[in-house]
Amino acid sequence: MYIVAVDPDTCSGCDACADSCPAHLLKFVDGKTEVVGDETECMGCESCITICPSGAVTITEM
């Protein structure tokens, strides 16, 4: 199981991670990307980490 998180202080608001998430767990809200729904539904594919230019996205394996 994996947990995805976005650091709002580091997020540049580009929305690239939300577009890349196959589980649709990330959404652009009020100029920043945030986790929506159950963050434990993350598949651990790391597409969001790879595409994030500011390094704001993290995935933790539980």
Coordinates of N, CA and C in Angstrom, one line a residue, residues 7-62:
D7 N 3.1 18.7 -0.9 CA 3.4 19.7 -0.1 C 2.9 21.1 -0.7
P8 N 2.0 21.7 0.0 CA 1.4 22.9 -0.6 C 2.4 24.1 -0.7
D9 N 3.4 24.1 0.2 CA 4.4 25.1 0.2 C 5.4 25.0 -0.9
T10 N 5.5 23.8 -1.4 CA 6.5 23.5 -2.5 C 5.8 23.5 -3.9
C11 N 4.5 23.2 -3.9 CA 3.7 23.0 -5.1 C 3.7 24.4 -5.9
S12 N 4.1 24.3 -7.2 CA 4.1 25.5 -8.1 C 2.7 25.7 -8.7
G13 N 1.8 24.8 -8.6 CA 0.5 24.9 -9.2 C 0.4 24.6 -10.7
C14 N 1.3 23.8 -11.2 CA 1.3 23.6 -12.6 C 0.3 22.5 -13.0
D15 N -0.2 21.7 -12.1 CA -1.2 20.7 -12.3 C -0.7 19.5 -13.1
A16 N 0.5 19.4 -13.4 CA 1.0 18.2 -14.2 C 0.8 16.9 -13.4
C17 N 1.0 16.9 -12.1 CA 0.9 15.7 -11.4 C -0.6 15.1 -11.4
A18 N -1.5 16.1 -11.3 CA -2.9 15.7 -11.4 C -3.3 15.0 -12.7
D19 N -2.7 15.6 -13.8 CA -3.0 15.1 -15.1 C -2.4 13.7 -15.3
S20 N -1.3 13.4 -14.6 CA -0.5 12.2 -14.8 C -1.0 11.0 -13.9
C21 N -1.8 11.3 -12.9 CA -2.2 10.3 -11.9 C -3.3 9.3 -12.5
P22 N -2.9 8.1 -12.7 CA -3.9 7.1 -13.2 C -5.0 6.8 -12.2
A23 N -4.8 7.0 -10.9 CA -5.8 6.8 -9.9 C -6.7 8.0 -9.7
H24 N -6.4 9.1 -10.3 CA -7.2 10.3 -10.2 C -7.3 10.8 -8.7
L25 N -6.1 10.7 -8.0 CA -6.1 11.1 -6.6 C -5.7 12.6 -6.4
L26 N -5.2 13.2 -7.4 CA -4.7 14.6 -7.3 C -5.6 15.5 -8.1
K27 N -5.9 16.7 -7.5 CA -6.8 17.6 -8.2 C -6.3 19.0 -8.0
F28 N -6.4 19.9 -9.0 CA -6.0 21.3 -8.9 C -7.1 22.1 -8.2
V29 N -6.8 22.7 -7.1 CA -7.8 23.4 -6.3 C -7.2 24.7 -5.8
D30 N -7.8 25.8 -6.1 CA -7.4 27.1 -5.6 C -5.9 27.4 -5.8
G31 N -5.4 27.1 -7.0 CA -4.1 27.4 -7.4 C -3.0 26.4 -7.0
K32 N -3.4 25.3 -6.3 CA -2.5 24.3 -5.9 C -3.1 22.9 -6.2
T33 N -2.2 21.9 -6.2 CA -2.7 20.5 -6.3 C -2.8 19.9 -4.9
E34 N -3.9 19.2 -4.7 CA -4.1 18.5 -3.4 C -4.6 17.1 -3.7
V35 N -4.5 16.3 -2.6 CA -5.0 14.9 -2.7 C -6.5 14.9 -2.4
V36 N -7.2 14.2 -3.3 CA -8.6 14.1 -3.1 C -9.0 12.6 -3.0
G37 N -10.0 12.3 -2.2 CA -10.3 10.9 -2.0 C -9.4 10.3 -1.0
D38 N -9.3 9.0 -1.2 CA -8.5 8.2 -0.2 C -7.0 8.1 -0.7
E39 N -6.1 8.8 0.0 CA -4.7 8.8 -0.5 C -4.1 7.4 -0.5
T40 N -4.7 6.5 0.2 CA -4.1 5.1 0.2 C -4.5 4.3 -1.0
E41 N -5.2 4.9 -1.9 CA -5.5 4.2 -3.2 C -4.4 4.4 -4.2
C42 N -3.4 5.1 -3.8 CA -2.2 5.3 -4.7 C -1.6 4.0 -5.1
M43 N -1.3 3.9 -6.4 CA -0.8 2.6 -6.9 C 0.8 2.6 -6.8
G44 N 1.4 3.7 -6.4 CA 2.8 3.7 -6.3 C 3.6 3.8 -7.6
C45 N 2.9 4.2 -8.7 CA 3.6 4.2 -10.0 C 4.6 5.3 -10.1
E46 N 4.5 6.4 -9.3 CA 5.4 7.5 -9.3 C 5.4 8.4 -10.5
S47 N 4.3 8.3 -11.3 CA 4.2 9.2 -12.5 C 4.1 10.7 -12.0
C48 N 3.5 10.9 -10.9 CA 3.3 12.2 -10.4 C 4.6 12.8 -9.9
I49 N 5.4 12.0 -9.2 CA 6.8 12.4 -8.8 C 7.7 12.7 -10.0
T50 N 7.6 11.9 -11.0 CA 8.5 12.1 -12.1 C 8.2 13.4 -12.9
I51 N 6.9 13.7 -13.0 CA 6.5 14.9 -13.8 C 6.5 16.2 -13.0
C52 N 6.6 16.1 -11.6 CA 6.5 17.3 -10.8 C 7.8 18.1 -10.9
P53 N 7.8 19.4 -11.4 CA 9.0 20.1 -11.5 C 9.5 20.7 -10.2
S54 N 8.7 20.8 -9.2 CA 9.1 21.4 -8.0 C 9.4 20.4 -6.8
G55 N 9.1 19.1 -7.1 CA 9.4 18.1 -6.1 C 8.4 18.1 -4.9
A56 N 7.2 18.6 -5.2 CA 6.2 18.7 -4.1 C 5.5 17.4 -3.8
V57 N 5.6 16.4 -4.7 CA 4.8 15.2 -4.5 C 5.7 14.1 -3.9
T58 N 5.1 13.4 -2.9 CA 5.8 12.3 -2.3 C 4.9 11.1 -2.2
I59 N 5.5 9.9 -2.3 CA 4.8 8.7 -2.1 C 5.5 7.8 -1.0
T60 N 4.7 7.4 -0.1 CA 5.3 6.6 1.0 C 4.7 5.2 1.0
E61 N 5.6 4.2 1.0 CA 5.1 2.8 1.0 C 4.8 2.4 2.5
M62 N 3.7 1.9 2.7 CA 3.3 1.5 4.0 C 3.4 0.0 4.2

